[in-house]
mmCIF file of C-alpha atoms in Angstrom:
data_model
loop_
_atom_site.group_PDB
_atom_site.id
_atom_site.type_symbol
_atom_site.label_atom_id
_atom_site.label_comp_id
_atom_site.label_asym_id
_atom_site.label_seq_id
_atom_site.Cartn_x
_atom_site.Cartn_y
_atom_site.Cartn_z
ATOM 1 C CA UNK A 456 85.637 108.334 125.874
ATOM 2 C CA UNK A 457 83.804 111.943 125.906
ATOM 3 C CA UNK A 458 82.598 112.894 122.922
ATOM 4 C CA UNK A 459 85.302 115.838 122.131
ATOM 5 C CA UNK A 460 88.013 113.010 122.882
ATOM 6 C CA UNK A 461 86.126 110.817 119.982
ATOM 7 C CA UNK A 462 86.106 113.446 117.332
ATOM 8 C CA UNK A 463 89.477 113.952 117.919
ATOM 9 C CA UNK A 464 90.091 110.203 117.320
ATOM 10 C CA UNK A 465 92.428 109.295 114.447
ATOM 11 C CA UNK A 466 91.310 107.073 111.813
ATOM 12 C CA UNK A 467 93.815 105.283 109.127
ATOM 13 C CA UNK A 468 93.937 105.794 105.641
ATOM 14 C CA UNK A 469 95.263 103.402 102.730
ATOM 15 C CA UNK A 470 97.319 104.693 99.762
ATOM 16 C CA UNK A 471 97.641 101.899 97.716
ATOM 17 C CA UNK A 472 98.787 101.069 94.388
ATOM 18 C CA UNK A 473 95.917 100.461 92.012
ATOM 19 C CA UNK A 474 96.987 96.788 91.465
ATOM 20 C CA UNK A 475 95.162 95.872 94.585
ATOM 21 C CA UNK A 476 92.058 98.167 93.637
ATOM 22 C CA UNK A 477 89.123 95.811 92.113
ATOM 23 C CA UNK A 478 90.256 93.148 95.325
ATOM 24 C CA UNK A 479 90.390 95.949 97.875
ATOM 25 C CA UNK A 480 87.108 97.754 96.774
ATOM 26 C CA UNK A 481 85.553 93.727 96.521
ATOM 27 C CA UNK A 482 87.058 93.667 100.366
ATOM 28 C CA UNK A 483 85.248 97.166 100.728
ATOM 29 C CA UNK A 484 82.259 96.236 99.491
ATOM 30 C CA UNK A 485 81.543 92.778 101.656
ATOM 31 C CA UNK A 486 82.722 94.934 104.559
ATOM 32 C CA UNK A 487 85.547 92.917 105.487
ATOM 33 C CA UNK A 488 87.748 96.205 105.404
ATOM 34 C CA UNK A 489 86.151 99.400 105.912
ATOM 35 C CA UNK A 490 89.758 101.332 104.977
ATOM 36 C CA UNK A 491 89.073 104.791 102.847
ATOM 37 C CA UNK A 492 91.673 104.477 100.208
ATOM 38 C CA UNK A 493 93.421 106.721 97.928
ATOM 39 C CA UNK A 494 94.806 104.537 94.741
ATOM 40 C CA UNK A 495 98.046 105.811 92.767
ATOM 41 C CA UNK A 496 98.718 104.243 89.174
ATOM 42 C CA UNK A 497 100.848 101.551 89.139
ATOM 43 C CA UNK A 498 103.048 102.504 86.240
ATOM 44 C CA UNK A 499 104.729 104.937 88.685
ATOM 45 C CA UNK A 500 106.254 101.918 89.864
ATOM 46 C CA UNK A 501 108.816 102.772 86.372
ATOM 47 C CA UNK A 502 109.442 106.322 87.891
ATOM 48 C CA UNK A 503 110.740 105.845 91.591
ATOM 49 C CA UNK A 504 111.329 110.037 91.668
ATOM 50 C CA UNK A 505 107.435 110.696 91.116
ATOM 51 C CA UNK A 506 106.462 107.857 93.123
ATOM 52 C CA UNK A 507 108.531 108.551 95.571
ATOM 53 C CA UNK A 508 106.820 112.578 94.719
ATOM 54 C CA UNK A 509 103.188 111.314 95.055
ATOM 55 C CA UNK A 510 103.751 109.159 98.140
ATOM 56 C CA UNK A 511 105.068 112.225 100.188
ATOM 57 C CA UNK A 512 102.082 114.270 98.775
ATOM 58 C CA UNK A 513 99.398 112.016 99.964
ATOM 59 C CA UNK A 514 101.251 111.233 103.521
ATOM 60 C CA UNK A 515 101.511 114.932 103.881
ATOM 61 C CA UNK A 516 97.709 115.241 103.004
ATOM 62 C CA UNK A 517 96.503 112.512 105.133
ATOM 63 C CA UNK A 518 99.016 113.479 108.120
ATOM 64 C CA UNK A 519 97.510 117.183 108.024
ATOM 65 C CA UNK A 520 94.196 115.959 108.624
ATOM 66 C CA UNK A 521 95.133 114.204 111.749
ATOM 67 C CA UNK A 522 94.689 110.358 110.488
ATOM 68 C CA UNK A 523 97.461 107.711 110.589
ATOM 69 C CA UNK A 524 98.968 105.815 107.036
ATOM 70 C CA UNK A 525 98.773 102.397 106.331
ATOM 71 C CA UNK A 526 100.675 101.986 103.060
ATOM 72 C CA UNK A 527 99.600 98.834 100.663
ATOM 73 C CA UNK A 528 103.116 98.578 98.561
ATOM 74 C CA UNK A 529 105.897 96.583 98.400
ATOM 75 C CA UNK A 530 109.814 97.539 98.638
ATOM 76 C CA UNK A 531 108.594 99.469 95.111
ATOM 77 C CA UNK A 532 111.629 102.108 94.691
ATOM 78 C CA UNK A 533 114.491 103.042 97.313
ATOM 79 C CA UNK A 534 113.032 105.686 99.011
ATOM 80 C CA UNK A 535 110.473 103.254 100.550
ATOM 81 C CA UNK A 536 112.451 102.743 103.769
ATOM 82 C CA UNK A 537 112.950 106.496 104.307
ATOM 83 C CA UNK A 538 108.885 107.068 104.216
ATOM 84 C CA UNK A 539 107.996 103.863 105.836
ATOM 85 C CA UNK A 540 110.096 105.738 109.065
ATOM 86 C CA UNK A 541 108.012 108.734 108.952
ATOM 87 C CA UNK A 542 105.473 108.927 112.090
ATOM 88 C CA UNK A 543 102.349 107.279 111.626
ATOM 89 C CA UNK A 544 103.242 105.601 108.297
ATOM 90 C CA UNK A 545 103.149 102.162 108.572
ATOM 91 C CA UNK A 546 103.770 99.261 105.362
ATOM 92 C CA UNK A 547 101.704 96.398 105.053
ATOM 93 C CA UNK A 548 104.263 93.293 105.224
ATOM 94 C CA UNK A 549 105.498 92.299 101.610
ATOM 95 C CA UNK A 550 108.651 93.226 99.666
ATOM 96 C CA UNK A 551 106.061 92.921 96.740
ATOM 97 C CA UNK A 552 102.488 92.827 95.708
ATOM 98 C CA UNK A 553 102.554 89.494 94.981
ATOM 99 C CA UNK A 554 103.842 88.445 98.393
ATOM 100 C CA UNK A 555 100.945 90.575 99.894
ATOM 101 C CA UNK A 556 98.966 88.931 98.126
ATOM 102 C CA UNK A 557 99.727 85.010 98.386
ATOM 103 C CA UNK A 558 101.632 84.974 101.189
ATOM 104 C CA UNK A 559 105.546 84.743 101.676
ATOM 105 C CA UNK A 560 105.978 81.219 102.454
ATOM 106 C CA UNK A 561 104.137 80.830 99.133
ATOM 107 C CA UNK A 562 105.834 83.276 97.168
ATOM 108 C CA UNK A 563 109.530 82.085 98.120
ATOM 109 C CA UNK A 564 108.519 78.700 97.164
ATOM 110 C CA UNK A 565 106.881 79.212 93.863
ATOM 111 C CA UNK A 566 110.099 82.305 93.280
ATOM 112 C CA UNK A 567 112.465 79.306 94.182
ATOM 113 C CA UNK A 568 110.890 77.296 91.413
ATOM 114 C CA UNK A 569 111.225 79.580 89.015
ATOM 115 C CA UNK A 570 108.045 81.556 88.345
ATOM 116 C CA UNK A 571 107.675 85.091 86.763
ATOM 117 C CA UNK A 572 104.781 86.866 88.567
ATOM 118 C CA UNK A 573 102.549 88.495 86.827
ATOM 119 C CA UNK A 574 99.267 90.115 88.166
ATOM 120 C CA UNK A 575 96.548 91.871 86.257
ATOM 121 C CA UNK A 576 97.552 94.779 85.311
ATOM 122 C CA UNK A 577 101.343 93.903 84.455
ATOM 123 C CA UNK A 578 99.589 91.429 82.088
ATOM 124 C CA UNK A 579 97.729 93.638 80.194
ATOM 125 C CA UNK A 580 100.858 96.147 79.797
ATOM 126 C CA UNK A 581 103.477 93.629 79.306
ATOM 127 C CA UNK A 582 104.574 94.980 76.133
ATOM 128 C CA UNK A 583 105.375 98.726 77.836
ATOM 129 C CA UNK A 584 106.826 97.297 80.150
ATOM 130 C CA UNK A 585 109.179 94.889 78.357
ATOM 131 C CA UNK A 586 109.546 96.683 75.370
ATOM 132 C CA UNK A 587 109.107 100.558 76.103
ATOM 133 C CA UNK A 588 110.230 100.923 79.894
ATOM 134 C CA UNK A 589 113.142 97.878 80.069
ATOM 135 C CA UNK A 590 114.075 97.619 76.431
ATOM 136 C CA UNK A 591 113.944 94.070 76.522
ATOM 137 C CA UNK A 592 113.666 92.829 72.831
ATOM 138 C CA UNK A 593 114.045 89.877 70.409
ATOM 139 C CA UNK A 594 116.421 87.430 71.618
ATOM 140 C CA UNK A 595 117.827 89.381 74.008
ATOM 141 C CA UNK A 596 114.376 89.510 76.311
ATOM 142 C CA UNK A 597 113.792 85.748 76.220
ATOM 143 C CA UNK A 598 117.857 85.225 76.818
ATOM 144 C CA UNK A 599 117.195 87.375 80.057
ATOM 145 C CA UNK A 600 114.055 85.909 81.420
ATOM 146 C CA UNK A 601 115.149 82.480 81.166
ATOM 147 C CA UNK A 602 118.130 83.332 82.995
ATOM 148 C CA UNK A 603 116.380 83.490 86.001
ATOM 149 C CA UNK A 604 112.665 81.897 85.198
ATOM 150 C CA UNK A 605 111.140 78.737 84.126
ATOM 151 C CA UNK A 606 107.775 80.164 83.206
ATOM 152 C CA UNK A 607 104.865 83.372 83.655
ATOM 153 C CA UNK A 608 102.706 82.559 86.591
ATOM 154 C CA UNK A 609 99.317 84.585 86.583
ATOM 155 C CA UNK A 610 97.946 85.090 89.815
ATOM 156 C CA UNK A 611 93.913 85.025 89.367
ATOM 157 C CA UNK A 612 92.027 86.637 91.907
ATOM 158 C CA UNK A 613 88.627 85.388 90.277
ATOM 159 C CA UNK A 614 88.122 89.045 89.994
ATOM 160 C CA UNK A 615 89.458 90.046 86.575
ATOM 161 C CA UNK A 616 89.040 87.790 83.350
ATOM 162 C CA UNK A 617 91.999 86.087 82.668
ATOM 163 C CA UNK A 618 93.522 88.137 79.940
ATOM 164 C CA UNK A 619 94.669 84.838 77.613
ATOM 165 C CA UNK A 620 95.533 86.143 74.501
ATOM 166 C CA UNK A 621 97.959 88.900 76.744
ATOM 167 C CA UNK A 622 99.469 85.956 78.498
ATOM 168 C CA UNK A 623 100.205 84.118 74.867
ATOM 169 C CA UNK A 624 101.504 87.350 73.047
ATOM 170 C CA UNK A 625 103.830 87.304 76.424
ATOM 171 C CA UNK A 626 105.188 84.125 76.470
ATOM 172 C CA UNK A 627 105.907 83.896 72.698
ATOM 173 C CA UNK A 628 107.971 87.164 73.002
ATOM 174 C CA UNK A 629 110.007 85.986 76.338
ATOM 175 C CA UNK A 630 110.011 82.537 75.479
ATOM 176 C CA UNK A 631 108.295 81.021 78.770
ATOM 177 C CA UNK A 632 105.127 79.306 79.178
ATOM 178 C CA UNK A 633 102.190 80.361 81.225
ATOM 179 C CA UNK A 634 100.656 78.958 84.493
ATOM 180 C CA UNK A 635 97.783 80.030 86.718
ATOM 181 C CA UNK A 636 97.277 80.170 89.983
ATOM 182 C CA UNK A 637 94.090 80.879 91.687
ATOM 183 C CA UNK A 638 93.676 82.360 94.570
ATOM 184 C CA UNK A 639 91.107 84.555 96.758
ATOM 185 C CA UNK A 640 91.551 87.770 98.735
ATOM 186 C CA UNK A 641 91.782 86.225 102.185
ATOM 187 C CA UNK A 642 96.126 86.743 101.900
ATOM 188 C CA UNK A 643 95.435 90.466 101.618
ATOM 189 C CA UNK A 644 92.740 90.754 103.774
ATOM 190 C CA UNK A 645 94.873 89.122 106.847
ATOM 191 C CA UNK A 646 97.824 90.800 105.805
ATOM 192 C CA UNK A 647 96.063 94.336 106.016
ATOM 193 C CA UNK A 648 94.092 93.783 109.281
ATOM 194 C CA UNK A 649 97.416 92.510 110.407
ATOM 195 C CA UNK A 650 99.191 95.681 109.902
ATOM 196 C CA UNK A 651 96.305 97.766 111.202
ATOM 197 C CA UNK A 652 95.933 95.591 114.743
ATOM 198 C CA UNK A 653 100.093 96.282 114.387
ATOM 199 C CA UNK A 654 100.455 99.971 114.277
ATOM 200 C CA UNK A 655 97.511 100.295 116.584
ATOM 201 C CA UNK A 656 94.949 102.322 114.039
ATOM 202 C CA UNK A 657 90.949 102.529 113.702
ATOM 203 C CA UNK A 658 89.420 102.718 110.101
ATOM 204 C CA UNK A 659 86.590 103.872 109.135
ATOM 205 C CA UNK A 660 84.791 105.664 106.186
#
């Protein structure tokens, strides 16, 4: 390759939602993925408009600059399978981050027997979310969850400290108990090499 043809070389950026970020930067900083990523809060997840808003910002940001999009969501809001079809946009596999994260053969299984997923940072806000964004109160929460769950599952990366006393306020007010599962980043880090050996994209800083 001459060396105009290499500077015009596209690279791939990540947007990703900031669940992933302290096990993306740890996958950063070993070197194991050398993705530049732009993180967007995940309580947009509760407003699919400005996600939706702040998605097409950053693709149209990224796009301008030449480089390709390798997007590290789930299935978060319905607009998702209008942007994943844009060119040069591509989704890491996972209708969730949770199934990104463990795997799906994992995640059906343990979603088959009944778990509740929570991750970091839905632990920590469980209370907006229950209370302020669903409206999910009283008897009326725990009547809900247990319509569909047997009990909170807290995936721990090793990476965060296991927010306990979170976990307990949650599963008094939705009436479930709490499990833990422990796992390590190697899920996400095959899933998003996958997807970049997939769409055909270099990384780089």
């Amino acid at each position: 390759m001459s060396q105009s043809a290499a500077k015009k070389a596209h690279k791939t950026v990540c947007i990703a939602c900031s669940v992933f970020q302290l096990e993306l930067e740890a996958l950063r900083a070993s070197g194991k993925i050398s993705l530049p990523v732009h993180y967007l809060n995940s309580m947009m997840h509760m407003q699919p408009e400005l996600l939706n808003e702040k998605l097409s910002h950053e693709i149209s940001a990224i796009k301008a600059n030449g480089d390709d999009v390798l997007l590290l969501y789930g299935e978060c809001h319905n607009y998702m399978d209008t942007v994943e079809k844009i060119d040069r946009v591509h989704r890491v596999h996972g209708c969730n981050c949770v199934e990104i994260m463990i795997g799906s053969e994992r995640f059906n299984e343990l979603l088959h027997d009944g778990a509740f997923f929570l991750i970091y940072e839905w632990a920590i806000r469980w209370r907006t979310i229950f209370e302020n964004e669903l409206d999910l109160k009283g008897q009326t929460a725990k009547d809900f969850m247990r319509e569909m769950h047997k009990y909170l599952l807290y995936i721990d990366t090793g990476l965060h400290q296991v927010p306990e006393q979170m976990l307990n306020e949650a599963s008094d007010f939705l009436g479930l108990p709490w499990h833990t599962l422990k796992i390590d980043t190697s899920e996400l880090e095959k899933n998003i090499l996958q997807s970049l050996q997939a769409c055909g994209g270099t990384h780089g800083q």
